[in-house]
Structure formats: C-alpha cells, structure tokens
Amino acid sequence: MRNSTLTKGSLTRQKIVAAAAPIFNQRGYEGSSLSALMAATGLKKGGIYRHFSGKEELAAEAFDYTWAAARDARLKGLDGQGSSVERLKRFIANFANYRSAVPGGCPVMNTAVDADDGNPLLRARAQKALKFWLSRLRTIVRQGIESGEIRPDVDAKAVATLIVATLEGALMMSRLAQSRSGGTGRKMDALRGAQRHLNQYLDRDVAVDRQPSSGIHISTPSV
Amino acid sequence: MRNSTLTKGSLTRQKIVAAAAPIFNQRGYEGSSLSALMAATGLKKGGIYRHFSGKEELAAEAFDYTWAAARDARLKGLDGQGSSVERLKRFIANFANYRSAVPGGCPVMNTAVDADDGNPLLRARAQKALKFWLSRLRTIVRQGIESGEIRPDVDAKAVATLIVATLEGALMMSRLAQSRSGGTGRKMDALRGAQRHLNQYLDRDVAVDRQPSSGIHISTPSV
C-alpha cells in the first residue's frame, strides 16, 4: 500500500510519465521511439525502465496523465453554478476553446485510433476514459431532468454521445486543416461550427421552454 | 507518361499497394513493420522496395488506395436519382452502415491522427481527401439550393463540415466501444445516434418546407 509521502523513486516515476506523455500523445505507441523518450526525460534506457515493467506500462501511465490534463481542461467550471444546459454549453465551449496542457490532440481519439489493432492495455484505458467522460455528461443531463430544466423525455446517453461525437470529429478536422506550425489561437472552423450547432440543439431539443411551437409543451415542475 | 496498358511491374506495384493498405490503415505508419508488410505481400524487402522510393511513398499510395475504397463505399448511389436532401441522407446511411473493403476504420481520421506530428506527405494526402469529400457534399447542398429543395440561406460548407464531423466522431466512438473481434454487424450506438440526429437536422434546418412553425417561411422557387 502506498503512502502519501512520495519516495524519490515515485517522484522520478512521475517526472518520467509527465515527460513521456507528449511524446506518446503526438507520435503514438509505435512512433514513440526509445531515443525520443530518452531525449524527453533526459534519462538513459535503464533509468527509464527501472521504474516500469516496459514500454506498455509507461504508455498506459502516460495516457492516464494526458487524459487527466484533457479532462481537467474540458470539465473546468462544470461543478460551479449554472443550469444543466449552461453547464453542457460550458463543456462544449471548453472543448472548442481550450487546448490541454499536453499537446497532440485528444488522447482518447489518438489512443482509439492508435490501439485499435492491438495493445489491449492502452485500448482499455481509452475505453475507460470515454466511459467516464460520457458518464459525467449523462449525470449533468439527468440532474437537469430532475430539476426541470431538461425535458423528461430526453435520452441522457444519446445527448452525451452526440456531444462527444460531434466535438471529437470536429477536433480531428480542425487539427487536420491546421498548418503544422498551428497551435492555439488558429481559426478552427469545424470546432466553431460544432459549438454553434450543439448549442442550438441544446436550446431547441434538450432544454425545457425553448420550443414553444413544438406541439409538446412540458411545464416545469418545481422539484 | 504512363500508358493505359499495365506492365508487369505496375501490376506488381498495384498488388503491393493493395496488400499493404490494410496494414497501414490498421497499424499506422510507424506500426507498419517491414515484417508485416513482407508477410502481407509475400515479398522480401527488395521485392517491395524495388517499386517504391521508400516506406513513405508506399504508405502514401496505400493511403490513396484505402481512401478510394472508403470514398466509394460512402458515395455509393449518390449520383443516382433523388433530391439533394435524400442524397445527403443516403451518404449518412452509407457511412453508418457500410464498412469499406479495407479494414481499420476511416483512413482520413487514422492518417490525421497518425501524421499530425510529422510525415508531411501522408498529411497532405489526408488533407486532400478531406477537401474532396467536403467538396462533394457542398456540391450536393448547392444543387439543392439551386433546385429549391434546400433553403437558400443554408451555408453549404457548414452543412458538409457538420455532417463529416459528427459521423467521424461517432465512428471513432463506435470503434472504441466495439470488442476487438467485432467487425460489421455489431451494434454501433454512436453511429446510429449520429444518423438519427443528422437526418432530423436535414429535415428541420436544411430542407425547405419542413419547419412550418419556424417563423421564417421560405417559399419554394421554381428554378
């Protein structure tokens, strides 16, 4: 059982993971060469792999690190005030506007694409991350249904899945359209379009009271 | 200049590309080892690279092959009869239902993710493929505007981008959620949800005459 006091070894281990994370996220598992990992960490092979059972374990921990950074950027401010719909819009805006501290795009998409021909350990991490992420969004939708802000007939899972799919696909297109030197601050049409579309979808199809002419009028219960 | 009569060399070259295509699409550039390429083609290193300047050229031609297969599967039946909106729905159904003849998922997404830290040749091929694809969808939208089936204020580029983004993101999620052994015929919730959502979007926000209660009524001009 680990103690909360970090030993020198576990500190080194954390530093290696942090240095290796951008390499794996940008280059993928196979593309992350030993020489690149050595250059990033400033350690020799023995110095790196003293702390890990092998490349697969290092890559899995690097994924967790990269995912934690992406998740924090996307979920920023979501525990604060605001209605459920506002929180979903905040999430969408976070995704469209903020890049994670670890470069290379979304680790879930990268790992999904990279690990779909094998590497079950990495694949399982990406699956778990996606599940957690969808679960957070579903919870917000359900809270909105309970508080009467979101229509009771809305399928929380479908809303969460659609938001993530639209944003992930738009991110891929934005990144592909960018010039290589492009980082933050570049024009990203696909992400802007996805944000506009999803906000409209939330107002019209998810939120209560925004579609007075829909034929189905649901009064807001005071729960 | 090439003659339309294929030489034995160019036939061999085509066979190598066809055999290498699934390897590159599933494993990525770095993950496509010489041994895997040799096993797939049944040739030794010299037999493969006699026909190509190197791995990068083979990977680029493999991308073109894989993209042609994906494009054909997605655009199937789009030149036939039917309104513009029906053709867009057909495209969406093709994407959601048919898998390309080359396994490994969408080559544009795979290459976008795989080549975003380098490999400018592959990246340029993926950019070109995405542009062609968006351009085909934009043309369908513009034809619909001209024929009065699609609202004149619709942004053709935005419609094309949103359709591709939503489907690509949903495909990534579907593939990640699938078990490793899963191929065609598996339940793919994210793709089904994307299809339903996009069809509704086309009916409500793109097609003329489908939203009588929108407040903005556009009469169908007889062009």
PDB file of N, CA, C and O in Angstrom, chain B residues 67 69-78 90-92 94-95 98-100 105-108 133 168 171:
ATOM      1  N   TRP B  67      -8.345   5.195 -49.171  1.00  0.00           N
ATOM      2  CA  TRP B  67      -9.295   6.298 -49.280  1.00  0.00           C
ATOM      3  C   TRP B  67     -10.277   6.058 -50.438  1.00  0.00           C
ATOM      4  O   TRP B  67     -11.481   6.308 -50.304  1.00  0.00           O
ATOM      5  N   ALA B  69     -11.336   3.243 -51.546  1.00  0.00           N
ATOM      6  CA  ALA B  69     -12.306   2.226 -51.107  1.00  0.00           C
ATOM      7  C   ALA B  69     -13.342   2.840 -50.160  1.00  0.00           C
ATOM      8  O   ALA B  69     -14.547   2.583 -50.281  1.00  0.00           O
ATOM      9  N   ALA B  70     -12.880   3.667 -49.223  1.00  0.00           N
ATOM     10  CA  ALA B  70     -13.796   4.303 -48.260  1.00  0.00           C
ATOM     11  C   ALA B  70     -14.727   5.271 -48.980  1.00  0.00           C
ATOM     12  O   ALA B  70     -15.945   5.286 -48.741  1.00  0.00           O
ATOM     13  N   ARG B  71     -14.168   6.058 -49.871  1.00  0.00           N
ATOM     14  CA  ARG B  71     -14.941   7.054 -50.632  1.00  0.00           C
ATOM     15  C   ARG B  71     -16.022   6.359 -51.460  1.00  0.00           C
ATOM     16  O   ARG B  71     -17.184   6.783 -51.461  1.00  0.00           O
ATOM     17  N   ASP B  72     -15.659   5.270 -52.115  1.00  0.00           N
ATOM     18  CA  ASP B  72     -16.635   4.545 -52.933  1.00  0.00           C
ATOM     19  C   ASP B  72     -17.779   3.999 -52.079  1.00  0.00           C
ATOM     20  O   ASP B  72     -18.943   4.037 -52.481  1.00  0.00           O
ATOM     21  N   ALA B  73     -17.438   3.468 -50.894  1.00  0.00           N
ATOM     22  CA  ALA B  73     -18.474   2.934 -50.008  1.00  0.00           C
ATOM     23  C   ALA B  73     -19.412   4.050 -49.539  1.00  0.00           C
ATOM     24  O   ALA B  73     -20.627   3.866 -49.456  1.00  0.00           O
ATOM     25  N   ARG B  74     -18.851   5.211 -49.263  1.00  0.00           N
ATOM     26  CA  ARG B  74     -19.657   6.311 -48.708  1.00  0.00           C
ATOM     27  C   ARG B  74     -20.485   7.039 -49.759  1.00  0.00           C
ATOM     28  O   ARG B  74     -21.553   7.550 -49.468  1.00  0.00           O
ATOM     29  N   LEU B  75     -19.939   7.120 -50.972  1.00  0.00           N
ATOM     30  CA  LEU B  75     -20.623   7.892 -52.016  1.00  0.00           C
ATOM     31  C   LEU B  75     -21.501   7.014 -52.898  1.00  0.00           C
ATOM     32  O   LEU B  75     -22.067   7.488 -53.884  1.00  0.00           O
ATOM     33  N   LYS B  76     -21.641   5.741 -52.512  1.00  0.00           N
ATOM     34  CA  LYS B  76     -22.415   4.788 -53.299  1.00  0.00           C
ATOM     35  C   LYS B  76     -23.859   5.265 -53.504  1.00  0.00           C
ATOM     36  O   LYS B  76     -24.566   5.565 -52.533  1.00  0.00           O
ATOM     37  N   GLY B  77     -24.263   5.314 -54.748  1.00  0.00           N
ATOM     38  CA  GLY B  77     -25.651   5.675 -55.043  1.00  0.00           C
ATOM     39  C   GLY B  77     -25.926   7.166 -55.000  1.00  0.00           C
ATOM     40  O   GLY B  77     -27.071   7.585 -55.179  1.00  0.00           O
ATOM     41  N   LEU B  78     -24.909   7.978 -54.766  1.00  0.00           N
ATOM     42  CA  LEU B  78     -25.152   9.416 -54.632  1.00  0.00           C
ATOM     43  C   LEU B  78     -25.319  10.133 -55.965  1.00  0.00           C
ATOM     44  O   LEU B  78     -25.779  11.276 -55.998  1.00  0.00           O
ATOM     45  N   ARG B  90     -28.642   9.543 -47.827  1.00  0.00           N
ATOM     46  CA  ARG B  90     -28.051   8.314 -48.341  1.00  0.00           C
ATOM     47  C   ARG B  90     -26.569   8.232 -47.966  1.00  0.00           C
ATOM     48  O   ARG B  90     -26.065   7.184 -47.554  1.00  0.00           O
ATOM     49  N   PHE B  91     -25.888   9.364 -48.114  1.00  0.00           N
ATOM     50  CA  PHE B  91     -24.477   9.407 -47.717  1.00  0.00           C
ATOM     51  C   PHE B  91     -24.320   9.060 -46.240  1.00  0.00           C
ATOM     52  O   PHE B  91     -23.459   8.260 -45.856  1.00  0.00           O
ATOM     53  N   ILE B  92     -25.160   9.658 -45.401  1.00  0.00           N
ATOM     54  CA  ILE B  92     -25.091   9.415 -43.950  1.00  0.00           C
ATOM     55  C   ILE B  92     -25.371   7.933 -43.648  1.00  0.00           C
ATOM     56  O   ILE B  92     -24.672   7.310 -42.836  1.00  0.00           O
ATOM     57  N   ASN B  94     -24.949   5.403 -45.722  1.00  0.00           N
ATOM     58  CA  ASN B  94     -23.790   4.647 -46.200  1.00  0.00           C
ATOM     59  C   ASN B  94     -22.688   4.642 -45.141  1.00  0.00           C
ATOM     60  O   ASN B  94     -22.108   3.605 -44.826  1.00  0.00           O
ATOM     61  N   PHE B  95     -22.405   5.810 -44.602  1.00  0.00           N
ATOM     62  CA  PHE B  95     -21.325   5.924 -43.616  1.00  0.00           C
ATOM     63  C   PHE B  95     -21.657   5.101 -42.376  1.00  0.00           C
ATOM     64  O   PHE B  95     -20.799   4.414 -41.829  1.00  0.00           O
ATOM     65  N   TYR B  98     -22.205   0.914 -43.935  1.00  0.00           N
ATOM     66  CA  TYR B  98     -21.253   0.134 -44.723  1.00  0.00           C
ATOM     67  C   TYR B  98     -19.835   0.388 -44.283  1.00  0.00           C
ATOM     68  O   TYR B  98     -19.427   1.526 -44.114  1.00  0.00           O
ATOM     69  N   ARG B  99     -19.124  -0.679 -44.149  1.00  0.00           N
ATOM     70  CA  ARG B  99     -17.698  -0.565 -43.897  1.00  0.00           C
ATOM     71  C   ARG B  99     -16.976  -0.695 -45.229  1.00  0.00           C
ATOM     72  O   ARG B  99     -17.413  -1.385 -46.130  1.00  0.00           O
ATOM     73  N   SER B 100     -15.861  -0.001 -45.308  1.00  0.00           N
ATOM     74  CA  SER B 100     -15.038  -0.058 -46.507  1.00  0.00           C
ATOM     75  C   SER B 100     -14.434  -1.451 -46.679  1.00  0.00           C
ATOM     76  O   SER B 100     -14.369  -2.234 -45.736  1.00  0.00           O
ATOM     77  N   GLY B 105     -10.943   1.184 -40.164  1.00  0.00           N
ATOM     78  CA  GLY B 105     -11.587   2.468 -39.908  1.00  0.00           C
ATOM     79  C   GLY B 105     -11.312   3.489 -40.991  1.00  0.00           C
ATOM     80  O   GLY B 105     -10.758   3.161 -42.042  1.00  0.00           O
ATOM     81  N   CYS B 106     -11.697   4.738 -40.714  1.00  0.00           N
ATOM     82  CA  CYS B 106     -11.590   5.797 -41.734  1.00  0.00           C
ATOM     83  C   CYS B 106     -10.129   6.212 -41.941  1.00  0.00           C
ATOM     84  O   CYS B 106      -9.456   6.641 -40.998  1.00  0.00           O
ATOM     85  N   PRO B 107      -9.635   6.114 -43.171  1.00  0.00           N
ATOM     86  CA  PRO B 107      -8.233   6.462 -43.418  1.00  0.00           C
ATOM     87  C   PRO B 107      -7.929   7.939 -43.198  1.00  0.00           C
ATOM     88  O   PRO B 107      -6.795   8.291 -42.848  1.00  0.00           O
ATOM     89  N   VAL B 108      -8.937   8.800 -43.386  1.00  0.00           N
ATOM     90  CA  VAL B 108      -8.696  10.230 -43.153  1.00  0.00           C
ATOM     91  C   VAL B 108      -8.439  10.465 -41.661  1.00  0.00           C
ATOM     92  O   VAL B 108      -7.456  11.114 -41.280  1.00  0.00           O
ATOM     93  N   TRP B 133     -13.887  15.325 -50.195  1.00  0.00           N
ATOM     94  CA  TRP B 133     -15.086  14.795 -49.571  1.00  0.00           C
ATOM     95  C   TRP B 133     -16.056  15.923 -49.200  1.00  0.00           C
ATOM     96  O   TRP B 133     -17.254  15.878 -49.528  1.00  0.00           O
ATOM     97  N   GLU B 168     -17.608  11.212 -38.259  1.00  0.00           N
ATOM     98  CA  GLU B 168     -16.247  10.769 -37.928  1.00  0.00           C
ATOM     99  C   GLU B 168     -16.086  10.549 -36.421  1.00  0.00           C
ATOM    100  O   GLU B 168     -15.508   9.553 -35.994  1.00  0.00           O
ATOM    101  N   LEU B 171     -17.959   7.442 -35.455  1.00  0.00           N
ATOM    102  CA  LEU B 171     -17.233   6.233 -35.884  1.00  0.00           C
ATOM    103  C   LEU B 171     -16.109   5.903 -34.904  1.00  0.00           C
ATOM    104  O   LEU B 171     -15.920   4.742 -34.522  1.00  0.00           O
TER     105      LEU B 171
END
